[in-house]
Structure formats: C-alpha cells, structure tokens
Coordinates of C-alpha atoms and ligand atoms in Angstrom, one line a residue:
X1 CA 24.8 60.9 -177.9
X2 CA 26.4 57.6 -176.9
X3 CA 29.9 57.9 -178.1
X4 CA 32.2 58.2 -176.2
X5 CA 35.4 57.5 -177.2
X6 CA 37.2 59.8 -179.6
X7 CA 40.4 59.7 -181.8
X8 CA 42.0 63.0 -182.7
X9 CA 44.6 62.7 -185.5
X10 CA 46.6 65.4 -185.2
X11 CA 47.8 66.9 -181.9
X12 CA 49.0 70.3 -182.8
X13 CA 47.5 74.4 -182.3
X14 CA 44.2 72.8 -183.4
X15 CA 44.2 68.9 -182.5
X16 CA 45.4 69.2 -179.2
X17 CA 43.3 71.6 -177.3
X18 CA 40.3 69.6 -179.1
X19 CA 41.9 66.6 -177.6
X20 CA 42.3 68.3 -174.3
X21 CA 38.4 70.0 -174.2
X22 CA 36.9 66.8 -175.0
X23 CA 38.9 64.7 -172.1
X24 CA 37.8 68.0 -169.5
X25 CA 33.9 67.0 -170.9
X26 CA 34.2 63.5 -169.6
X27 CA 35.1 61.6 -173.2
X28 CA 38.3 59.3 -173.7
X29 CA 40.3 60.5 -175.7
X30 CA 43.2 59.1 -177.8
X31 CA 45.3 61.6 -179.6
X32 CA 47.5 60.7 -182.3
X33 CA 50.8 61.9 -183.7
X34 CA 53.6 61.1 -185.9
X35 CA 55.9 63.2 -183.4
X36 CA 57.6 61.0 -180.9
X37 CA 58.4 64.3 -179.2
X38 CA 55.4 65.4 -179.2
X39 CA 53.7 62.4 -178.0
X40 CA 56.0 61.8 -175.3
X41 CA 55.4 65.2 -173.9
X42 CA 51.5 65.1 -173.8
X43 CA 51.6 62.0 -172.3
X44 CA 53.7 63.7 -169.4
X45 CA 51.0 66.0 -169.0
X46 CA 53.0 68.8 -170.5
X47 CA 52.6 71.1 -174.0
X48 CA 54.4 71.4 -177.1
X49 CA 53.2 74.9 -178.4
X50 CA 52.3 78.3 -176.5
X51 CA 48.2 79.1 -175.9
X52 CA 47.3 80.3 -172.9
X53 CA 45.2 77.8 -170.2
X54 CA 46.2 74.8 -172.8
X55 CA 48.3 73.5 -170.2
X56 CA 46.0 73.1 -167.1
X57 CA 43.6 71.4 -169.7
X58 CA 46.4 69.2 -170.8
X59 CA 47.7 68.4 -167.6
X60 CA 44.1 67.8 -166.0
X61 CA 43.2 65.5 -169.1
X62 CA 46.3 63.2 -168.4
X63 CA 45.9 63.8 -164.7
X64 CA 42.5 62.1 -164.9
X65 CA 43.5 59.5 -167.5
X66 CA 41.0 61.0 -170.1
X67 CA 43.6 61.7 -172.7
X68 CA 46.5 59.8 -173.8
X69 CA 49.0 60.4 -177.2
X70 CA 50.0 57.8 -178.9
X71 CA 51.7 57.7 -182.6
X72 CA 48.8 55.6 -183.8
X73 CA 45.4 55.6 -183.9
X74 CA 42.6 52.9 -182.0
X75 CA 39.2 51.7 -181.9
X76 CA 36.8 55.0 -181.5
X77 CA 33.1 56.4 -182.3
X78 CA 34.7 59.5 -183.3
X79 CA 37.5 60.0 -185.5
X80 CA 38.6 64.0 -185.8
X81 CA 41.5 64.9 -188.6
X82 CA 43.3 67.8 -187.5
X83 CA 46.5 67.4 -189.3
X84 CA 48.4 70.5 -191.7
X85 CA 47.1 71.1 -194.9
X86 CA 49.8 73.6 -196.5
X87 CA 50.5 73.6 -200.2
X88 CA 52.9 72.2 -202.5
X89 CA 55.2 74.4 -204.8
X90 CA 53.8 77.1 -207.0
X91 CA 50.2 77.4 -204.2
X92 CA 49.2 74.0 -205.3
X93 CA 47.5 72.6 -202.4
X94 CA 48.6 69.4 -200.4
X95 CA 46.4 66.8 -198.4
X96 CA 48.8 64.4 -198.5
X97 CA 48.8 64.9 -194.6
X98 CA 45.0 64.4 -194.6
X99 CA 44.7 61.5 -196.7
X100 CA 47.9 59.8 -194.7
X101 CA 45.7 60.4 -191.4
X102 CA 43.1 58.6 -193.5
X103 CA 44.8 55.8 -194.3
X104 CA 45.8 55.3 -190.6
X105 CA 42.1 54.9 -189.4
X106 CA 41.2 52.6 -191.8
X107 CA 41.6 49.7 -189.8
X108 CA 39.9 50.7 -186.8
X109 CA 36.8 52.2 -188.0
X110 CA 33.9 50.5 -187.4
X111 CA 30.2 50.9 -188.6
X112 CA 27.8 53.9 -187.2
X113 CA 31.5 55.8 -186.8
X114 CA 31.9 59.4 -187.4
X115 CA 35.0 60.6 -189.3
X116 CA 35.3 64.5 -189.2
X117 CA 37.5 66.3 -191.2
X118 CA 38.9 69.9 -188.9
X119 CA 41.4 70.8 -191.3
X120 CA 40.9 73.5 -193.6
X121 CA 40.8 71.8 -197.0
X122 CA 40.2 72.5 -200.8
X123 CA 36.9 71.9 -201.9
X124 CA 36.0 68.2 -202.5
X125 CA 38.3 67.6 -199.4
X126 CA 36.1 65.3 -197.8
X127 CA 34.6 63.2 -200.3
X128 CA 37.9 62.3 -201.3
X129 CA 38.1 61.0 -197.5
X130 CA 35.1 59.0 -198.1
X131 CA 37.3 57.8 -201.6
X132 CA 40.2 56.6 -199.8
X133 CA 38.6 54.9 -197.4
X134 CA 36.5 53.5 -200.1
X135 CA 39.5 52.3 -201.5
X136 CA 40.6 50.8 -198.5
X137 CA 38.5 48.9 -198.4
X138 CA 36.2 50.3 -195.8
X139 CA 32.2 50.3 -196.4
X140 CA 31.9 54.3 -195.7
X141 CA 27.7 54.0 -196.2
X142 CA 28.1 52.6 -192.7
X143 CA 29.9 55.7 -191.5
X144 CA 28.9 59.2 -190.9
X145 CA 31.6 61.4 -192.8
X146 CA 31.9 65.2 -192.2
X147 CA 33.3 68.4 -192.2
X148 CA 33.7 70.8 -189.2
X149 CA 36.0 73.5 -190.2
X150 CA 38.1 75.1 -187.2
X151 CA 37.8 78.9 -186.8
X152 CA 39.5 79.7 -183.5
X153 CA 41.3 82.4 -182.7
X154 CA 45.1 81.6 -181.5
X155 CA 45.5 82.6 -178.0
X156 CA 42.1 82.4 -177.4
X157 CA 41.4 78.8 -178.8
X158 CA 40.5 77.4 -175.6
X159 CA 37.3 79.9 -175.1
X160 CA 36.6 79.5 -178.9
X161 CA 36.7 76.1 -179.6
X162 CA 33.1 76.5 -176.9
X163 CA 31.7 79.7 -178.2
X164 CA 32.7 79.8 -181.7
X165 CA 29.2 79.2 -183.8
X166 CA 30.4 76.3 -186.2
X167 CA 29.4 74.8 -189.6
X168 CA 29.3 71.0 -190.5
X169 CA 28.9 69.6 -193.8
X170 CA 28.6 66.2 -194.1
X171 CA 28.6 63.9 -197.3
X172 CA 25.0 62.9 -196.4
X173 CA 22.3 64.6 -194.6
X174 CA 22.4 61.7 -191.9
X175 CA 26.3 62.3 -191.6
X176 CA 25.1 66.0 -191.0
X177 CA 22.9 65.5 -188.5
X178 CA 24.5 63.0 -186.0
X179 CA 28.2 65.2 -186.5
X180 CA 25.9 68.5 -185.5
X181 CA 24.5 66.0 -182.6
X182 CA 28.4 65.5 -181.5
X183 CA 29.2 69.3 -181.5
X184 CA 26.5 70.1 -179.4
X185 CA 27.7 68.0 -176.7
X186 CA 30.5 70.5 -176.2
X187 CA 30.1 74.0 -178.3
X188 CA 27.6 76.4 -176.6
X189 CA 27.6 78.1 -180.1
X190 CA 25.2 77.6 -183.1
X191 CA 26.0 74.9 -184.9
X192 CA 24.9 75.5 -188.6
X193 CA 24.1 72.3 -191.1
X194 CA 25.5 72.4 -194.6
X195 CA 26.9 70.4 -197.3
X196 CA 30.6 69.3 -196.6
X197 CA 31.4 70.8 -200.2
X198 CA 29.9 74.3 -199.0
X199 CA 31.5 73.9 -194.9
X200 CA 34.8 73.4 -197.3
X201 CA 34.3 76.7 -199.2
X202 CA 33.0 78.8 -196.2
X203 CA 36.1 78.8 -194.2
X204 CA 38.1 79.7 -197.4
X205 CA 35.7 82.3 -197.7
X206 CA 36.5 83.5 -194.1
X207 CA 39.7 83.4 -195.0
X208 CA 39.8 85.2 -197.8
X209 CA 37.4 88.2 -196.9
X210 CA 40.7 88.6 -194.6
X211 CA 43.3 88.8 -196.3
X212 CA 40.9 90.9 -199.1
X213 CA 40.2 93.3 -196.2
X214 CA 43.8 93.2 -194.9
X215 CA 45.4 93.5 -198.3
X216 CA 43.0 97.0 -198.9
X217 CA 44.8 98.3 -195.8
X218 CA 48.4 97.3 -197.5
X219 CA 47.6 98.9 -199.9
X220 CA 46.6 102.0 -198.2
X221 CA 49.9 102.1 -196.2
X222 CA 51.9 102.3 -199.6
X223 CA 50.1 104.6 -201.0
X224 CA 50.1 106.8 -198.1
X225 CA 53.9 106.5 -197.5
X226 CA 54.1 107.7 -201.3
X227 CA 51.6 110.6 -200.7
X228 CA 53.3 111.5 -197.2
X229 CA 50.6 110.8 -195.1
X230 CA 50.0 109.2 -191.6
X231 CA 48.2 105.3 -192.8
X232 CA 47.2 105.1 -189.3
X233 CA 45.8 108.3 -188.6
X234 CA 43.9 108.3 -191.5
X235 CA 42.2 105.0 -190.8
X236 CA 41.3 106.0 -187.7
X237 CA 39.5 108.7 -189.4
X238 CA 37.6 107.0 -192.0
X239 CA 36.7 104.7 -190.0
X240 CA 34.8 107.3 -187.9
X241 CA 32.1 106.7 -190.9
X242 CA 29.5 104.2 -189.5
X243 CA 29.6 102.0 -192.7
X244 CA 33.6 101.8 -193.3
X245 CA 36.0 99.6 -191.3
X246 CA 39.5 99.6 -192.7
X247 CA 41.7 97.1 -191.1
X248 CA 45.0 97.8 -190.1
X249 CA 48.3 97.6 -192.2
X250 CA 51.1 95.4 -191.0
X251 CA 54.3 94.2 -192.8
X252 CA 52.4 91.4 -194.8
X253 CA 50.0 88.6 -193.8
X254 CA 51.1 85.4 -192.8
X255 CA 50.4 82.5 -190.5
X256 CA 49.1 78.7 -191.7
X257 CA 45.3 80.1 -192.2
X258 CA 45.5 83.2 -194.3
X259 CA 48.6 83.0 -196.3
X260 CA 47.8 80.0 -197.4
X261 CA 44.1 78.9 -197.7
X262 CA 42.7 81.8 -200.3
X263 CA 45.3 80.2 -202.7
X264 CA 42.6 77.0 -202.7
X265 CA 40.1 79.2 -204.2
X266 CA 42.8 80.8 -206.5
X267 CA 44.1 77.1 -207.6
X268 CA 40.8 75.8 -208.0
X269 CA 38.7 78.9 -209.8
X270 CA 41.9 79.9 -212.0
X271 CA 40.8 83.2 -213.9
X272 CA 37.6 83.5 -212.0
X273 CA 39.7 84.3 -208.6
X274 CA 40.6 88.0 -209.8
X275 CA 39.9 89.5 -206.6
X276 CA 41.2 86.7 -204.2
X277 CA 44.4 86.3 -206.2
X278 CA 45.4 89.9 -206.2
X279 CA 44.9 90.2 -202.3
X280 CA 47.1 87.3 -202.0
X281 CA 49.9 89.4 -204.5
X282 CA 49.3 92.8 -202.7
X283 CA 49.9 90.7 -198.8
X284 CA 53.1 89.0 -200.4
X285 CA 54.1 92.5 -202.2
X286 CA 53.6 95.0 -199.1
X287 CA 56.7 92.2 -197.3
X288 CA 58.7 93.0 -200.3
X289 CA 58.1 96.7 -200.1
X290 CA 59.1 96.4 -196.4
X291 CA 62.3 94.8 -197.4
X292 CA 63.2 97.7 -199.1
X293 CA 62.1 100.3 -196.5
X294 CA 64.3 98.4 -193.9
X295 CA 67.0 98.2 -196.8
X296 CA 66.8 102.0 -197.5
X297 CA 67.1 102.9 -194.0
X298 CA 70.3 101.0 -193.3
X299 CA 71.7 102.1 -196.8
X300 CA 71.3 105.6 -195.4
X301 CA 72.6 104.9 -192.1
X302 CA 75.7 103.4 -193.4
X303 CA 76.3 106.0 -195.6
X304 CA 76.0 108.6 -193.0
X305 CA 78.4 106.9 -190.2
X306 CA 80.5 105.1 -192.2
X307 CA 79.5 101.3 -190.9
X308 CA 76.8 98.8 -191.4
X309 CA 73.9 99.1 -189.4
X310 CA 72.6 96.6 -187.4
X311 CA 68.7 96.3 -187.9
X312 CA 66.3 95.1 -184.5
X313 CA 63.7 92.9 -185.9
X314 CA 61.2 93.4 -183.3
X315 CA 59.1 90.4 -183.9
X316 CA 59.6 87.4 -185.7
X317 CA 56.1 85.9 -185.1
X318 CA 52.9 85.9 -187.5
X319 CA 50.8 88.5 -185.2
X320 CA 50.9 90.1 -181.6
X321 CA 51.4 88.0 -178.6
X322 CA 51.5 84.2 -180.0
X323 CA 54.8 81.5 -180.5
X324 CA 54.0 81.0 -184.1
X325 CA 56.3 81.7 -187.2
X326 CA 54.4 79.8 -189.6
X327 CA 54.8 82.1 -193.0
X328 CA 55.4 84.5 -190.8
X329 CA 56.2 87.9 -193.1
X330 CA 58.7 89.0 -190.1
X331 CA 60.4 85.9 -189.9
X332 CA 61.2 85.9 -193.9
X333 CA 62.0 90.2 -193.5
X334 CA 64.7 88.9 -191.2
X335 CA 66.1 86.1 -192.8
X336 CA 66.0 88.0 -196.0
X337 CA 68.1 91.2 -194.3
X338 CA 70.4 88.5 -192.8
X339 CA 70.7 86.8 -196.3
X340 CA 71.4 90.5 -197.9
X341 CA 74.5 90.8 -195.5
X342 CA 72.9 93.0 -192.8
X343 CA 73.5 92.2 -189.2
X344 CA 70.4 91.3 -187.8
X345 CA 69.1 91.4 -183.8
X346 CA 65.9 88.9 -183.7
X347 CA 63.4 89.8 -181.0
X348 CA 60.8 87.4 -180.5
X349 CA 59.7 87.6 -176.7
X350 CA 57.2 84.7 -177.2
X351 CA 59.7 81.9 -178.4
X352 CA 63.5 81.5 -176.3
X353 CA 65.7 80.2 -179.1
X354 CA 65.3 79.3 -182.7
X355 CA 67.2 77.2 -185.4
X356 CA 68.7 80.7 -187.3
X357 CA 68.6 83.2 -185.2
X358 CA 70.1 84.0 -181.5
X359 CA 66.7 85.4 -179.6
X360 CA 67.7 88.5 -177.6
X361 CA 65.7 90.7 -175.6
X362 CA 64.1 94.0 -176.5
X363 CA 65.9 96.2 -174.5
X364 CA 69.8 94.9 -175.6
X365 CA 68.4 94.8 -179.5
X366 CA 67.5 98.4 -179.0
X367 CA 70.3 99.4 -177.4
X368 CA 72.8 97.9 -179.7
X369 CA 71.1 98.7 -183.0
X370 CA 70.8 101.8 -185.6
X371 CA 67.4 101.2 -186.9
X372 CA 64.6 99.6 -184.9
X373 CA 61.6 98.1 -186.9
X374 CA 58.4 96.8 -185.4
X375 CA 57.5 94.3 -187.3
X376 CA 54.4 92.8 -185.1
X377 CA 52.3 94.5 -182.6
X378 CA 53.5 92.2 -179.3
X379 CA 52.2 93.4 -175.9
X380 CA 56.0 93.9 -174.5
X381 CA 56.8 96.3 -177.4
X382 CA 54.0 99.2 -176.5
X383 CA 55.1 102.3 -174.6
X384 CA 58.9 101.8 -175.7
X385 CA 60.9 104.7 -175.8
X386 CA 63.5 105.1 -178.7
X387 CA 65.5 108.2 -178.5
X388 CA 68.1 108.7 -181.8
X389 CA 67.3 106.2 -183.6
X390 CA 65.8 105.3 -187.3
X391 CA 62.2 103.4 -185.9
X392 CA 60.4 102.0 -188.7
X393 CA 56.8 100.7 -187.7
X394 CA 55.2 98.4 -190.0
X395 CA 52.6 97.8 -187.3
X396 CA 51.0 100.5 -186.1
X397 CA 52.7 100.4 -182.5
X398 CA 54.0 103.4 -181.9
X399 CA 50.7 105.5 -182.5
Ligands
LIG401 N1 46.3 77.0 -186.1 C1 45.1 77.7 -186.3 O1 44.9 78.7 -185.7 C2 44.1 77.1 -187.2 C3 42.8 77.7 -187.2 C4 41.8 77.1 -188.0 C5 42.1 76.0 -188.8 N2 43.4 75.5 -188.8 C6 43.6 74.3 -189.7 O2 43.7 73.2 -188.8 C7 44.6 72.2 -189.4 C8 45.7 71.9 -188.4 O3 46.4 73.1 -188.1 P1 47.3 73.2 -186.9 O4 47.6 74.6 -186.7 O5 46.8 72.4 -185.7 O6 48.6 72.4 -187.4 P2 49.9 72.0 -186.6 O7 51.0 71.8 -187.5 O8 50.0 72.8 -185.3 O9 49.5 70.5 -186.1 C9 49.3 69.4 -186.9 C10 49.8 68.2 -186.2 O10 49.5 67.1 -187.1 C11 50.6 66.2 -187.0 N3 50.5 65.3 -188.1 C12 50.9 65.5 -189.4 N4 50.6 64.4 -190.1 C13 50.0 63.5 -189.3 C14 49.4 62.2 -189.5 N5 49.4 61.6 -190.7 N6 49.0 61.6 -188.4 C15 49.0 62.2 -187.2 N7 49.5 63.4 -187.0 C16 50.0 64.1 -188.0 C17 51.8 67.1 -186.9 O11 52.9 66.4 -186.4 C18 51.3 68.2 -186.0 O12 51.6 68.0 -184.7 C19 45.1 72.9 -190.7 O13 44.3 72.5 -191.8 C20 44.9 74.4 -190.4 O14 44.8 75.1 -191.6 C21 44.3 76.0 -188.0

C-alpha cells in the first residue's frame, strides 16, 4: 500500500475518529469541514462531540502534525465521505450532503485515487458518486470508487472502527480490491468484498433487522401494559429458551442510524417493504403511546392535588451513556410535554446545556418533580431510589 495521504470529508461521530485512527497509524491526514467551529477546534487539538479516548487520539494526531482540519479539501490518494445522510420531508432520502462533498474533491483528485463512500446511503449511492464526478468532468476509469459502510458502535467507535469485520463494494472489482487493500492497513477485522450496490443494502439490512427486532419488543411492552403484565420480566423469561432473544423495549427508537436508514429500503421497495415499514410505524407509535402514559399520569396527579405536575425527563439522549439527541424519542417526549403546557425538568447527564431546555441534575429533578420517567437507561440513573412518587420506566431501569 503506497498511499499515504488521506482526505476525510466529513469530521463528525464517524469522520473524525477515522481521521484521528488513521494519523495514530502513521498516514497524513487532512480533514475537512464546512464548520468553522468545528475546524478551529480540531486544529487546537480538542473535540467537538462526546466518545470516550477520541480526545487523546485527537490531540496526539495534531500533537504529531499528522492531522489537520481544514474547510476544504487537498491533493490525497484517499478520499473518505463521511458526511450526514438524513432524509428530506415525508422519509425521502437526501444525499445532497454527499454529492456536495463530491463536488468539493473534484478538483483535487487525481488518477489511481481512491474515493470511498462511509456514509450510509440509499442503494445506487455510489455510482451516482462516480456520476457526478463524471459530470465534472473528472475521468473516474482512472479512479478506484467504493463503498465502506460504517458500523461502529457509539462509545465504543474507537475499538470498533479496528475490530469491526467490514464490507466494501466497489463500482469495479479493481476498485474492490485495492479499497479492501487500504482497510487492511488499519482494521484487524475481516474485510469482506462485494458489490458497492450490495455494501449499500447490507448496512440498511443491519439496520433494519434492528429496528424489526426492537419494534417486536415495542410491541410486546404495549401489549403487556394492556394485559397487566411485567414486559421485562417476561422477556427475561422467554428468552431463557436457547433459540429466542427478544430485545428490550424502550420509549421508541431513534438516533441518525436506525430511525432513519430502514426508510431507504421503504422509499425505494414501496409495497414490497411490508415488514420494514411497519417496524418503522410501530418504533414511531410506541413514542406516541408514551406521550400519553406520561400525559395520563400528570392528568391524574393534577387531579388528585389540585396543581400541575412537573414531569422529570430522565434522559434526553438517543440511548444509555452517549451526548447524542439526534431523533432522539426522549428529546421529542420532552419537547412534546413542554409544547402540551406541562412543566418539564430535562435531565441529560451527558450534555451541560442545550438550545430548549435548562439541563438540571438528577437528584434536583427528582426532588422537585411529581412524576419521574426514565426515558433512557444512562449509567447515573441505576440504583436510584424514588420514594412517593409516580416513576414511569420506559427503559427497563428500575428492574
Ligand atoms: N454516528 C454513528 O454512529 C454512525 C454509525 C454508522 C454510520 N453512520 C453514518 O455515517 C455518516 C456520517 O454520520 P455522522 O454520525 O458522522 O454525522 P455527523 O453529523 O456527526 O458528522 C457529519 C459531519 O459532516 C459535516 N459536513 C456536512 N456536509 C459536509 C460537506 N459537504 N463537506 C464537509 N463536511 C460536511 C458536518 O458539518 C458534520 O461535522 C452518516 O451517513 C451516518 O448515517 C453513522
């Protein structure tokens, strides 16, 4: 492998500690964003999002002169697009972000150059990067054009991006093979060999067996609240059966991954995505449901002591222990209550302020509300002792 320099586009939860991992393995890295902010603060050696040992990579990455940010992009042998790819109104997906990052390397790549698309994308993703730069001008049978997909776990991205097994599709077998060649320079998992259409589909695949296998436990939890049974107690026993493994209920699904990427399959397979669409409705319902629940409870509170109760929101994040509220269900439960006139306390022990909300701490929200609901599993919540008050756990952390 002779490359050696390498332009990540893209410097967020995924770009950024793939910029950082390459500069520790001795590559020069240039990362590019269209965040001034977020430039200015790499370059400083610092971090712009929470994920644990991100920062001594970071720091040691600039320290070293390996990796610098930069708002736009330079000469490299490897080009990496890591930039969002959420969707437009009514789940219709947008790579406007990836084909912008596209357009930005066009006039720095150069022949024998690898482009790799990261982001999760609809099918077809990448050859419509080869398009644009076609477009552009650029002759893209002198380039090697791929897809990795990203599959790390947040707060553990830094030991996954290495040990994760990974799949690359390219548009040709040789852009295949030398983009496999890269990945082996730094992943000590399998790297598998596909077509970039079928690397495209597997992690929407991934994806969606989640939030299929999460939305069957939603569903569960409903229909045991209407049947008066314990969700989590009975999961716990069926899964006691060496061929089942329910997953565990929580107060929707949400996050940039699996919120979002199943509705790819859904826009693109229409009436054939029977299963993957209702998963998607069931996740977006058992929110809704909660809603209600939390709704109910301060409805009964109030009518029993003559005020409004004030609802803790313990948890505003998308699942246990992390920073991020992207489509996070707790974050939309309590901005809805808030909306709905109820007086809400936001706990979030993993973020200090945010642009709606006044952060307090778990131990004043309890103590100054009437109903406490867990709405994610964080570490600081377990063990908590609530005496005389209406708890509602959509989590599972009180068992
Ligand atoms: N976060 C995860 O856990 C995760 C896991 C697997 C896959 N992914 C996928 O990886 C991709 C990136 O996700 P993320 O979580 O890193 O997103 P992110 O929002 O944290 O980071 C994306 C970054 O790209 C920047 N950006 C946007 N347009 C740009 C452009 N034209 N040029 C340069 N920079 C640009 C943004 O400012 C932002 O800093 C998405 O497709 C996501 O679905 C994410």
């Amino acid at each position: 492998m002779t490359s050696r320099k390498i332009c990540v586009i893209g410097l967020g939860y995924i770009g950024l500690p793939t910029a950082a991992l390459l500069a520790n393995r001795n590559y020069d890295v240039h990362g590019v964003d269209v965040v001034q902010s977020t430039v200015d603060t790499i370059n400083e050696g610092n971090i712009h999002i929470v994920e644990p040992e991100l920062d001594t990579f970071v720091r040691a990455a600039v320290n070293s002169g390996k990796l610098k940010a930069s708002l736009t992009p330079c000469v490299a042998d490897v080009f990496i697009i890591a930039v969002p790819t959420p969707f437009h109104e009514g789940y219709v997906p947008n790579i406007d972000y990836v084909v912008s990052a596209t357009k930005a390397i066009v006039p720095f790549v150069k022949e024998n150059d690898i482009v790799i698309l990261e982001s999760t994308s609809p099918v077809g993703t990448t050859d419509k990067v080869e398009d644009v730069l076609k477009e552009e001008g650029v002759d893209t049978s002198k380039l090697f054009i791929a897809h990795c997909p990203e599959r790390v776990l947040p707060g553990h991205i830094m030991r996954e991006l290495v040990e994760n097994d990974r799949i690359v599709g390219g548009t040709t077998p040789e852009a295949t093979a030398k983009t496999v060649e890269f990945y082996n320079t730094f992943v000590s998992g399998e790297v598998l060999s596909t077509t970039a259409r079928t690397a495209e589909m597997a992690k929407l695949t991934e994806n969606s067996f989640r939030d299929t296998n999460i939305a069957f436990a939603n569903e569960l939890s409903i229909l045991c609240d209407k049947f008066e049974i314990d969700v989590w107690e009975l999961i716990s026993l069926t899964n006691r059966h060496p061929r089942v493994n329910v997953l565990q209920p929580g107060a929707g699904v949400g996050g940039h991954c699996i919120a979002v990427d199943p509705w790819f399959i859904v826009h693109a397979g229409g009436d054939d995505a029977k299963i993957i669409r209702a998963a998607r409705e069931v996740n977006t319902y058992k929110t809704e449901w909660s809603i209600e629940k939390i709704k109910n409870a301060a409805l009964k509170f109030e009518n029993e002591n003559g005020k409004k109760a004030k609802v803790a929101c313990m948890g505003l994040a998308f699942k246990p222990d992390i920073d991020d509220l992207r489509e996070a269900p707790a974050l939309y439960i309590a901005k809805t209550l808030e909306a709905q006139g109820i007086e809400v306390l936001a706990v979030e022990p993993n973020i200090s302020s945010h642009k709606e909300f006044d952060i307090v701490n778990y131990e004043k929200a309890i103590d100054e509300a009437d109903v406490v609901v867990y709405l994610v599993g964080h570490k600081e919540f377990k063990g908590i002792k609530i005496f005389g008050k209406e708890v509602i756990d959509f989590c599972g952390i009180t068992n």
